[in-house]
Structures are given as C-alpha cells and as structure tokens.
Amino acid sequence: MTEETMNKQSCDFYFDSYAHYSAHEDLLKDKYRMKIFKNAIFENKDRIKGKAVLDAGTGTGIFAMWAAQAGARVVYAVEQSSIAEYAEKIVKLNGFSETVKVIHGKLEEIELPEKVDFIICDFMGSCLLFDSMIPSLIVSRDKFLKEDGIILPSESKLILTGIEDSEYRSEKIGYWDNVYGFKYTAMKKVALVEPLIETCPTNGILAKDCLFKTFDMKTIKKEDLTFTAPFELLPDQDNTMHAFVFWFDVFFDCPSKKIRFTTSPYHDETCYYQTIFYLNDPIDVKDKVPVKGAISMKPNKDNEKNEDVQIEFDANEKHYLQFYLLKI
C-alpha cells in the first residue's frame, strides 16, 4: 500500500463517522442490544434457513454472520462507510465468505441479484428518529424485500414521561447565568433548544409512561416521519416538572412471540440512552391531573439526519410551546 493510499484511507475515515472503530465498539459492547438481535435472528431460524437475507447497514458484519449461522442461503451485507473493508475481512476470517457477501455502497444506490426474504437493520437513532436509518430502510424494503418478507425489528414505538430534575437543570442550564462573572444568558437559549442524550435518573420520574407514536416497519413511508401526535401525560405525584423524557421500544416478529427491545430508563442502559427536553419554565404538576398536548417531529430541512421537535401543551391554565433541534 502506497503512502498516498494510506493517507487517502485515513482522510476517508476521519470524515466518515461510521467508519471509526469506536462507534462500532460502542454498538458491539451494548450487551443488551446484541443479545436481543441475536435472539431475534435465532428465534427465526426455521424461517431464515435456506433464504436470502439483507443486512442493511451491516457495520462490522456480526448480524450477517449470525444470519449465516441461522442457515441463510445468502446474506447481502451492505455498508456505506469505509468500515465495509474491515467487515469483509472479519467475514473471511470467520469462514463465512461463501454465504455473506459484503457490499460497500449506499442502500439507495446498490443493486442485488434477487429479492430477499428478510431484512435485518438496526435503523434506530437516539430518540428513534435522530440520525436514524429509517429512510434507507424504507428504500431498501421497497426495492429488495419480497411481498411476504420480514423486517427485523418489525415495529417501533415512541414513549415519553416527565421528570423533576432541578439539580441537573441548574447545573446544565443555570450555569449560563454567571460565567466567571459575566452574563451568558444568550447561551442559555441555545442550551434549551438542544435536548440532552443521556441516561435519565429514574428517581426523578413523576408520571406514567405515555405512548405517543407507533410505526410498522413493513408499511411506514417517508412521509410518516413528519407527524404531529397527541399525548396525555398523567403525573403520579405533586411536584415540579423540569423536562420531558423520550425513549423508544422496538419489537421483533418471531414465530411464537414478539421480542421487545427497550431504551426505557427503567431497563438496562443502552447506547441510545434517553432524550431529555428541558422546559424554558418548569411547571407545577398535580397527582392525576393530566398534562395534555401534541408532539411534532420532522427531519430538519438543512440536514435530514437532524430532527426538529416541537412540544405544545397546556398546564395550569397556561399554553406552552417549545422548539428543539437534535443535531449532529
């Protein structure tokens, strides 16, 4: 390999976030995520045996190799980033080259020699839709999946609750009131617009879970990613609410049951965490007095990987409207 080629590869990796090994290390070390995907693949072993599988966004190729172990006739492992070069080496190293065909390219641009029976895809981003692969999944489903084909995961749900979080809000938002003796309140507005992607402490949660959106991955269309959905949050205590918290669940279609993967704060920590939307003005909530409103989400017009979120609600005889931007 020439020095020029090495420099080009280094440059490609630098500008390609999904080529960095650390991103894949985080995904592979998420034991709960890996266990659920493996279980879902092998629960479908009888349906996968002898069939064609598309691993959409294969990364380092582990889902593709599990599909091969489950008896797939062929697995098309498609990866846009430069990590595809290493996926090919990993597949060969583990003796799956005859079954797993690594394809370096965009799902929207590649061609396959046949329709597939299964699509396996970790399409989830933080808050489900932020920096997600759902648009690519939709394209690949419409191009490559047989009419009676199966997508894993098959369904996804968005869920919210509310939290009392005065200490952390003061640390993250109140900090801008006095920065080394200077007023930085202009930054406070910016901080409130950008939600936090972190683990939410469960001791601050003050309401029941509220499901506000469901997607069927077999029928979802790109237009469905722009939506407004009503919600009704039911507090279970008298307290002050400082933020909304979003997370998601996905479900895998298996012959005898559905397998659930959750990013709930009550469950194992995952690489997706939860998404915390701080309010400009905290509100007082009362036990069993609902907070009603609507959530609007859509891809940002300047960068579709980013996500615009609007939360509109009524509480204490007042109307609130807040805008947020999840951005890379």
Short mmCIF file of C-alpha atoms in Angstrom, two decimals:
data_model
loop_
_atom_site.label_atom_id
_atom_site.label_comp_id
_atom_site.label_asym_id
_atom_site.label_seq_id
_atom_site.Cartn_x
_atom_site.Cartn_y
_atom_site.Cartn_z
CA MET A 1 0.00 0.00 0.00
CA THR A 2 1.44 3.38 -1.02
CA GLU A 3 1.72 6.34 1.37
CA GLU A 4 -0.79 8.22 -0.83
CA THR A 5 -3.33 5.39 -0.49
CA MET A 6 -2.81 5.23 3.28
CA ASN A 7 -3.30 8.99 3.57
CA LYS A 8 -6.50 8.79 1.50
CA GLN A 9 -7.88 6.00 3.71
CA SER A 10 -7.04 8.00 6.83
CA CYS A 11 -8.82 11.00 5.36
CA ASP A 12 -11.88 8.90 4.46
CA PHE A 13 -12.07 7.54 7.99
CA TYR A 14 -11.66 11.00 9.52
CA PHE A 15 -14.65 12.41 7.64
CA ASP A 16 -16.79 9.27 7.91
CA SER A 17 -18.10 8.98 11.47
CA TYR A 18 -19.48 5.48 10.91
CA ALA A 19 -16.06 4.25 9.81
CA HIS A 20 -14.49 4.95 13.20
CA TYR A 21 -13.95 1.70 15.05
CA SER A 22 -15.04 3.32 18.33
CA ALA A 23 -18.60 3.82 17.04
CA HIS A 24 -18.84 0.10 16.29
CA GLU A 25 -17.12 -0.80 19.53
CA ASP A 26 -19.90 1.02 21.43
CA LEU A 27 -22.57 -0.86 19.49
CA LEU A 28 -20.90 -4.25 19.97
CA LYS A 29 -20.35 -3.64 23.69
CA ASP A 30 -24.04 -2.88 24.21
CA LYS A 31 -24.70 -6.40 25.52
CA TYR A 32 -28.46 -5.96 25.82
CA ARG A 33 -28.74 -4.74 22.20
CA MET A 34 -26.59 -7.59 20.94
CA LYS A 35 -28.48 -10.23 22.95
CA ILE A 36 -31.86 -9.08 21.62
CA PHE A 37 -30.75 -9.02 17.96
CA LYS A 38 -29.10 -12.44 18.29
CA ASN A 39 -32.19 -13.92 19.99
CA ALA A 40 -34.47 -12.46 17.31
CA ILE A 41 -32.35 -13.91 14.48
CA PHE A 42 -32.17 -17.38 16.01
CA GLU A 43 -35.85 -17.36 17.05
CA ASN A 44 -36.45 -17.00 13.28
CA LYS A 45 -34.02 -19.80 12.42
CA ASP A 46 -36.62 -22.02 10.75
CA ARG A 47 -37.84 -19.11 8.61
CA ILE A 48 -34.32 -17.94 7.72
CA LYS A 49 -32.98 -21.38 6.75
CA GLY A 50 -32.28 -21.53 3.02
CA LYS A 51 -33.45 -17.95 2.46
CA ALA A 52 -31.91 -14.69 1.22
CA VAL A 53 -31.22 -12.03 3.86
CA LEU A 54 -30.26 -8.36 3.57
CA ASP A 55 -28.28 -6.95 6.48
CA ALA A 56 -28.90 -3.25 5.86
CA GLY A 57 -26.09 -1.22 7.40
CA THR A 58 -24.00 -4.24 8.37
CA GLY A 59 -21.24 -2.33 10.19
CA THR A 60 -18.66 -4.95 11.15
CA GLY A 61 -20.89 -7.77 9.91
CA ILE A 62 -21.97 -9.52 13.09
CA PHE A 63 -25.71 -9.67 12.30
CA ALA A 64 -24.86 -11.03 8.85
CA MET A 65 -22.72 -13.79 10.38
CA TRP A 66 -25.48 -14.70 12.84
CA ALA A 67 -27.92 -14.92 9.93
CA ALA A 68 -25.46 -17.23 8.17
CA GLN A 69 -25.21 -19.36 11.33
CA ALA A 70 -29.02 -19.48 11.41
CA GLY A 71 -28.94 -21.15 7.99
CA ALA A 72 -29.41 -18.35 5.46
CA ARG A 73 -28.60 -19.36 1.90
CA VAL A 74 -27.06 -15.96 1.23
CA VAL A 75 -26.67 -12.75 3.22
CA TYR A 76 -26.12 -9.45 1.43
CA ALA A 77 -24.26 -7.32 3.98
CA VAL A 78 -24.47 -3.71 2.77
CA GLU A 79 -22.43 -0.94 4.37
CA GLN A 80 -21.96 2.61 3.13
CA SER A 81 -18.99 3.58 5.32
CA SER A 82 -15.40 2.52 4.91
CA ILE A 83 -15.79 0.00 7.74
CA ALA A 84 -17.08 -2.30 4.97
CA GLU A 85 -13.45 -3.12 4.14
CA TYR A 86 -13.00 -4.50 7.64
CA ALA A 87 -16.37 -6.25 7.64
CA GLU A 88 -15.20 -8.18 4.58
CA LYS A 89 -12.00 -9.19 6.38
CA ILE A 90 -13.93 -10.22 9.51
CA VAL A 91 -16.38 -12.30 7.47
CA LYS A 92 -13.50 -14.06 5.69
CA LEU A 93 -11.58 -14.57 8.94
CA ASN A 94 -14.60 -16.35 10.44
CA GLY A 95 -15.21 -18.56 7.41
CA PHE A 96 -18.48 -17.03 6.13
CA SER A 97 -17.32 -15.67 2.77
CA GLU A 98 -19.32 -18.26 0.83
CA THR A 99 -22.58 -17.11 2.40
CA VAL A 100 -22.03 -13.47 3.41
CA LYS A 101 -21.48 -11.07 0.52
CA VAL A 102 -20.23 -7.70 1.78
CA ILE A 103 -21.26 -4.83 -0.49
CA HIS A 104 -19.66 -1.43 0.00
CA GLY A 105 -22.22 1.14 -1.08
CA LYS A 106 -25.38 3.10 -0.28
CA LEU A 107 -28.59 1.15 0.13
CA GLU A 108 -30.27 3.70 -2.11
CA GLU A 109 -27.80 3.06 -4.94
CA ILE A 110 -26.80 -0.61 -4.87
CA GLU A 111 -28.46 -3.43 -6.77
CA LEU A 112 -28.97 -7.00 -5.60
CA PRO A 113 -29.29 -10.07 -7.86
CA GLU A 114 -32.57 -11.10 -6.20
CA LYS A 115 -35.34 -10.13 -3.81
CA VAL A 116 -34.75 -11.07 -0.18
CA ASP A 117 -36.91 -12.84 2.40
CA PHE A 118 -35.56 -10.95 5.42
CA ILE A 119 -34.15 -7.52 6.13
CA ILE A 120 -32.19 -7.11 9.36
CA CYS A 121 -31.49 -3.48 10.20
CA ASP A 122 -30.59 -1.53 13.31
CA PHE A 123 -32.37 1.54 11.97
CA MET A 124 -32.70 3.22 15.37
CA GLY A 125 -31.16 6.54 16.28
CA SER A 126 -31.36 8.46 19.52
CA CYS A 127 -34.99 9.38 20.18
CA LEU A 128 -35.58 6.72 17.47
CA LEU A 129 -35.62 9.21 14.58
CA PHE A 130 -32.48 11.32 15.14
CA ASP A 131 -29.65 10.22 12.83
CA SER A 132 -31.61 7.06 12.07
CA MET A 133 -31.50 4.68 9.10
CA ILE A 134 -35.27 4.58 8.62
CA PRO A 135 -35.25 6.45 5.26
CA SER A 136 -32.65 3.99 3.92
CA LEU A 137 -34.63 1.06 5.30
CA ILE A 138 -37.77 2.26 3.51
CA VAL A 139 -35.90 2.45 0.18
CA SER A 140 -34.28 -0.96 0.60
CA ARG A 141 -37.58 -2.53 1.71
CA ASP A 142 -39.38 -1.22 -1.36
CA LYS A 143 -36.56 -2.29 -3.69
CA PHE A 144 -35.49 -5.62 -2.28
CA LEU A 145 -37.99 -7.22 0.13
CA LYS A 146 -40.40 -9.88 -1.14
CA GLU A 147 -44.07 -9.15 -0.60
CA ASP A 148 -44.29 -11.69 2.22
CA GLY A 149 -40.85 -10.79 3.58
CA ILE A 150 -39.99 -9.96 7.18
CA ILE A 151 -38.18 -6.97 8.68
CA LEU A 152 -36.29 -7.22 11.96
CA PRO A 153 -37.21 -5.18 14.01
CA SER A 154 -40.78 -5.06 12.73
CA GLU A 155 -42.34 -2.31 14.87
CA SER A 156 -41.21 0.73 16.85
CA LYS A 157 -42.86 2.95 19.46
CA LEU A 158 -42.06 6.39 20.88
CA ILE A 159 -42.76 6.95 24.57
CA LEU A 160 -42.47 9.92 26.93
CA THR A 161 -42.67 10.85 30.58
CA GLY A 162 -41.80 13.86 32.76
CA ILE A 163 -39.08 14.41 35.37
CA GLU A 164 -38.23 16.61 38.31
CA ASP A 165 -34.60 17.48 37.69
CA SER A 166 -33.83 20.80 39.41
CA GLU A 167 -30.25 19.93 40.36
CA TYR A 168 -29.12 18.88 36.91
CA ARG A 169 -31.12 21.61 35.18
CA SER A 170 -29.37 24.17 37.37
CA GLU A 171 -26.01 22.64 36.51
CA LYS A 172 -26.63 22.50 32.73
CA ILE A 173 -28.95 25.45 32.12
CA GLY A 174 -28.49 27.73 35.12
CA TYR A 175 -24.72 27.70 34.57
CA TRP A 176 -25.10 30.31 31.83
CA ASP A 177 -26.49 32.91 34.25
CA ASN A 178 -22.98 33.64 35.53
CA VAL A 179 -19.83 32.52 33.72
CA TYR A 180 -16.78 33.86 35.57
CA GLY A 181 -18.76 36.94 36.49
CA PHE A 182 -20.18 37.53 33.01
CA LYS A 183 -23.80 37.21 31.85
CA TYR A 184 -24.06 34.40 29.28
CA THR A 185 -27.85 34.20 29.11
CA ALA A 186 -27.74 34.23 25.31
CA MET A 187 -26.20 30.76 25.55
CA LYS A 188 -28.99 29.66 27.86
CA LYS A 189 -31.46 29.88 24.97
CA VAL A 190 -29.20 27.70 22.83
CA ALA A 191 -28.81 25.17 25.64
CA LEU A 192 -32.59 24.88 25.99
CA VAL A 193 -33.06 24.25 22.26
CA GLU A 194 -30.65 21.29 22.21
CA PRO A 195 -32.00 18.23 24.07
CA LEU A 196 -29.61 16.09 26.09
CA ILE A 197 -28.98 12.48 25.08
CA GLU A 198 -28.14 10.88 28.40
CA THR A 199 -29.26 8.35 30.99
CA CYS A 200 -32.27 9.68 32.86
CA PRO A 201 -32.31 9.06 36.64
CA THR A 202 -35.47 7.15 37.47
CA ASN A 203 -35.84 8.73 40.92
CA GLY A 204 -36.91 11.98 39.23
CA ILE A 205 -39.65 10.48 37.06
CA LEU A 206 -43.03 11.83 38.11
CA ALA A 207 -45.53 10.39 35.63
CA LYS A 208 -46.63 7.17 33.98
CA ASP A 209 -45.19 6.18 30.60
CA CYS A 210 -47.12 7.70 27.71
CA LEU A 211 -47.04 6.06 24.26
CA PHE A 212 -47.48 8.71 21.58
CA LYS A 213 -46.37 7.18 18.24
CA THR A 214 -46.15 3.73 16.64
CA PHE A 215 -44.50 2.74 13.34
CA ASP A 216 -44.99 -0.50 11.43
CA MET A 217 -41.71 -1.01 9.57
CA LYS A 218 -43.43 -3.03 6.83
CA THR A 219 -45.74 -0.16 5.87
CA ILE A 220 -44.01 3.02 7.07
CA LYS A 221 -43.49 5.68 4.38
CA LYS A 222 -41.02 8.54 4.33
CA GLU A 223 -43.93 11.00 4.77
CA ASP A 224 -44.76 9.28 8.08
CA LEU A 225 -41.51 10.62 9.55
CA THR A 226 -43.14 14.06 9.64
CA PHE A 227 -46.00 13.91 12.11
CA THR A 228 -47.94 15.53 14.92
CA ALA A 229 -49.20 13.19 17.64
CA PRO A 230 -51.33 13.98 20.70
CA PHE A 231 -50.25 12.97 24.19
CA GLU A 232 -51.72 12.92 27.67
CA LEU A 233 -49.18 12.72 30.48
CA LEU A 234 -50.59 11.61 33.83
CA PRO A 235 -48.46 12.67 36.84
CA ASP A 236 -48.48 10.33 39.83
CA GLN A 237 -47.43 12.97 42.39
CA ASP A 238 -47.46 16.68 43.21
CA ASN A 239 -44.13 18.07 42.04
CA THR A 240 -42.29 20.43 39.67
CA MET A 241 -41.62 19.14 36.17
CA HIS A 242 -38.41 20.37 34.56
CA ALA A 243 -38.29 18.26 31.42
CA PHE A 244 -39.94 15.75 29.14
CA VAL A 245 -38.06 12.50 28.58
CA PHE A 246 -38.41 10.49 25.35
CA TRP A 247 -37.34 6.93 24.60
CA PHE A 248 -38.35 4.12 22.25
CA ASP A 249 -39.14 0.43 22.14
CA VAL A 250 -38.82 -1.85 19.12
CA PHE A 251 -40.34 -5.29 18.56
CA PHE A 252 -39.09 -8.28 16.57
CA ASP A 253 -41.55 -10.54 14.76
CA CYS A 254 -40.85 -14.16 15.75
CA PRO A 255 -42.92 -17.32 15.11
CA SER A 256 -44.05 -17.89 18.71
CA LYS A 257 -43.75 -14.40 20.27
CA LYS A 258 -42.62 -10.82 19.83
CA ILE A 259 -39.24 -9.91 21.28
CA ARG A 260 -39.05 -6.42 22.80
CA PHE A 261 -36.02 -4.16 22.94
CA THR A 262 -36.49 -1.11 25.14
CA THR A 263 -34.46 2.01 25.81
CA SER A 264 -36.55 2.80 28.89
CA PRO A 265 -34.72 4.42 31.81
CA TYR A 266 -36.09 1.59 33.96
CA HIS A 267 -34.20 -1.01 31.91
CA ASP A 268 -30.59 -1.80 31.02
CA GLU A 269 -28.63 1.20 29.77
CA THR A 270 -28.19 1.15 26.00
CA CYS A 271 -26.09 3.09 23.52
CA TYR A 272 -29.24 5.05 22.59
CA TYR A 273 -29.86 6.38 26.14
CA GLN A 274 -32.90 8.65 26.62
CA THR A 275 -33.51 12.14 25.23
CA ILE A 276 -34.24 14.93 27.72
CA PHE A 277 -36.14 18.05 26.63
CA TYR A 278 -35.79 20.79 29.24
CA LEU A 279 -38.61 23.31 29.60
CA ASN A 280 -37.95 27.04 29.38
CA ASP A 281 -40.06 27.41 32.51
CA PRO A 282 -40.58 24.43 34.84
CA ILE A 283 -44.24 23.72 35.61
CA ASP A 284 -46.06 22.52 38.71
CA VAL A 285 -47.91 19.26 38.22
CA LYS A 286 -50.56 17.62 40.38
CA ASP A 287 -51.19 13.95 41.07
CA LYS A 288 -53.64 12.52 38.50
CA VAL A 289 -54.14 15.91 36.80
CA PRO A 290 -53.17 15.30 33.14
CA VAL A 291 -50.84 17.44 31.07
CA LYS A 292 -52.25 17.35 27.52
CA GLY A 293 -50.61 18.40 24.31
CA ALA A 294 -49.08 17.41 20.98
CA ILE A 295 -45.63 16.48 19.76
CA SER A 296 -44.46 17.32 16.25
CA MET A 297 -41.33 15.74 14.76
CA LYS A 298 -39.78 16.08 11.32
CA PRO A 299 -36.38 15.83 9.62
CA ASN A 300 -34.56 19.15 9.61
CA LYS A 301 -34.72 20.83 6.17
CA ASP A 302 -30.97 21.62 6.14
CA ASN A 303 -29.83 18.18 7.26
CA GLU A 304 -32.28 15.25 7.22
CA LYS A 305 -30.16 13.38 9.78
CA ASN A 306 -31.08 16.12 12.28
CA GLU A 307 -34.51 16.26 13.87
CA ASP A 308 -36.86 19.18 14.58
CA VAL A 309 -39.09 18.61 17.61
CA GLN A 310 -41.96 20.79 18.81
CA ILE A 311 -43.78 20.20 22.10
CA GLU A 312 -47.03 22.06 22.65
CA PHE A 313 -49.09 21.54 25.80
CA ASP A 314 -51.46 23.02 28.36
CA ALA A 315 -50.82 23.02 32.09
CA ASN A 316 -52.10 25.13 34.98
CA GLU A 317 -54.43 27.03 32.64
CA LYS A 318 -51.46 28.15 30.53
CA HIS A 319 -50.40 27.26 27.00
CA TYR A 320 -46.77 26.32 26.29
CA LEU A 321 -44.90 25.90 23.00
CA GLN A 322 -41.25 24.87 22.73
CA PHE A 323 -38.98 24.10 19.80
CA TYR A 324 -35.95 21.81 19.88
CA LEU A 325 -33.26 20.65 17.46
CA LEU A 326 -31.44 17.35 17.70
CA LYS A 327 -28.32 17.83 15.62
CA ILE A 328 -25.15 16.03 14.70
#
